[in-house]
Amino acid sequence: MVEIISRRRARKDVNRNRHLYWAATGIAEYWIIDPRKDRGAPMLHALVREAGLHEWAEYVVPFGETWNSASIEGLAVNLRELRDP
């Protein structure tokens, strides 16, 4: 699951949806992409369902870094390529 948060709904996008998607047990990984310029640069919050945990394991990926999907081999996102329209 990939979600790009909006300026107006950032709190809902980040807080509410993470709990909804955790309850949907078929979602192994949830990426929250924050492209807002007021944050300085694009950022990715990668939430991963890991064995033995009762909530998402969260990894923060800063601008300029690449995140390799934990659940889909060969899938990666380079944050340097993201732009806020």
Coordinates of C-alpha atoms in Angstrom, one line a residue:
M1 CA 0.0 0.0 0.0
V2 CA 1.4 3.4 -0.9
E3 CA -0.2 6.7 0.2
I4 CA 0.9 10.2 -0.6
I5 CA -0.3 12.5 2.1
S6 CA -2.0 15.8 1.4
R7 CA -1.6 19.1 3.2
R8 CA -5.1 19.3 4.4
R9 CA -5.5 15.7 5.6
A10 CA -1.9 14.9 6.8
R11 CA -3.0 14.0 10.4
K12 CA -5.7 11.7 9.1
D13 CA -3.5 10.2 6.5
V14 CA -0.8 9.4 9.0
N15 CA -2.6 8.5 12.2
R16 CA -6.0 7.1 11.3
N17 CA -5.1 5.1 8.2
R18 CA -2.1 3.4 9.8
H19 CA -4.5 1.7 12.2
L20 CA -7.1 0.8 9.5
Y21 CA -4.4 -0.7 7.3
W22 CA -3.0 -2.7 10.2
A23 CA -6.4 -4.2 10.8
A24 CA -6.5 -5.3 7.1
T25 CA -4.2 -8.3 7.7
G26 CA -3.5 -8.8 4.0
I27 CA -1.3 -5.6 3.8
A28 CA 2.3 -6.5 4.4
E29 CA 3.8 -3.1 3.9
Y30 CA 2.4 0.5 4.0
W31 CA 4.4 3.4 2.6
I32 CA 3.5 7.0 3.6
I33 CA 5.1 9.5 1.3
D34 CA 5.3 13.0 2.7
P35 CA 6.2 15.4 -0.2
R36 CA 5.5 18.6 1.7
K37 CA 8.1 21.4 1.2
D38 CA 7.6 22.7 4.8
R39 CA 9.2 19.5 5.9
G40 CA 12.3 20.4 4.1
A41 CA 12.3 17.6 1.6
P42 CA 10.3 14.5 0.7
M43 CA 10.3 11.8 3.3
L44 CA 9.0 8.2 3.4
H45 CA 7.6 6.4 6.4
A46 CA 7.8 2.7 5.6
L47 CA 5.6 0.6 7.9
V48 CA 6.3 -3.1 7.7
R49 CA 4.3 -6.0 9.2
E50 CA 7.0 -8.1 11.0
A51 CA 6.5 -11.4 12.6
G52 CA 5.9 -11.2 16.4
L53 CA 4.9 -7.6 16.4
H54 CA 1.5 -6.2 17.3
E55 CA 1.9 -3.0 15.4
W56 CA 3.8 -1.7 12.3
A57 CA 7.6 -1.7 12.4
E58 CA 8.4 1.9 11.2
Y59 CA 11.4 3.0 9.2
V60 CA 11.9 6.7 8.3
V61 CA 13.7 7.2 4.9
P62 CA 15.0 10.7 4.4
F63 CA 15.4 12.6 1.1
G64 CA 18.2 11.2 -1.0
E65 CA 18.0 7.7 0.3
T66 CA 16.4 4.6 -1.4
W67 CA 13.9 2.3 0.3
N68 CA 13.8 -1.3 -0.9
S69 CA 10.5 -3.0 -0.3
A70 CA 10.4 -5.5 2.4
S71 CA 7.7 -7.5 0.8
I72 CA 8.1 -7.1 -3.0
E73 CA 11.6 -8.2 -4.3
G74 CA 13.2 -5.7 -6.6
L75 CA 10.8 -2.8 -5.8
A76 CA 12.5 0.3 -4.6
V77 CA 11.8 4.1 -4.4
N78 CA 14.5 6.7 -4.5
L79 CA 13.3 9.8 -2.7
R80 CA 15.5 12.1 -4.7
E81 CA 13.1 11.5 -7.6
L82 CA 10.0 12.7 -5.7
R83 CA 8.7 16.2 -6.3
D84 CA 5.9 18.3 -4.7
P85 CA 3.8 19.6 -7.6

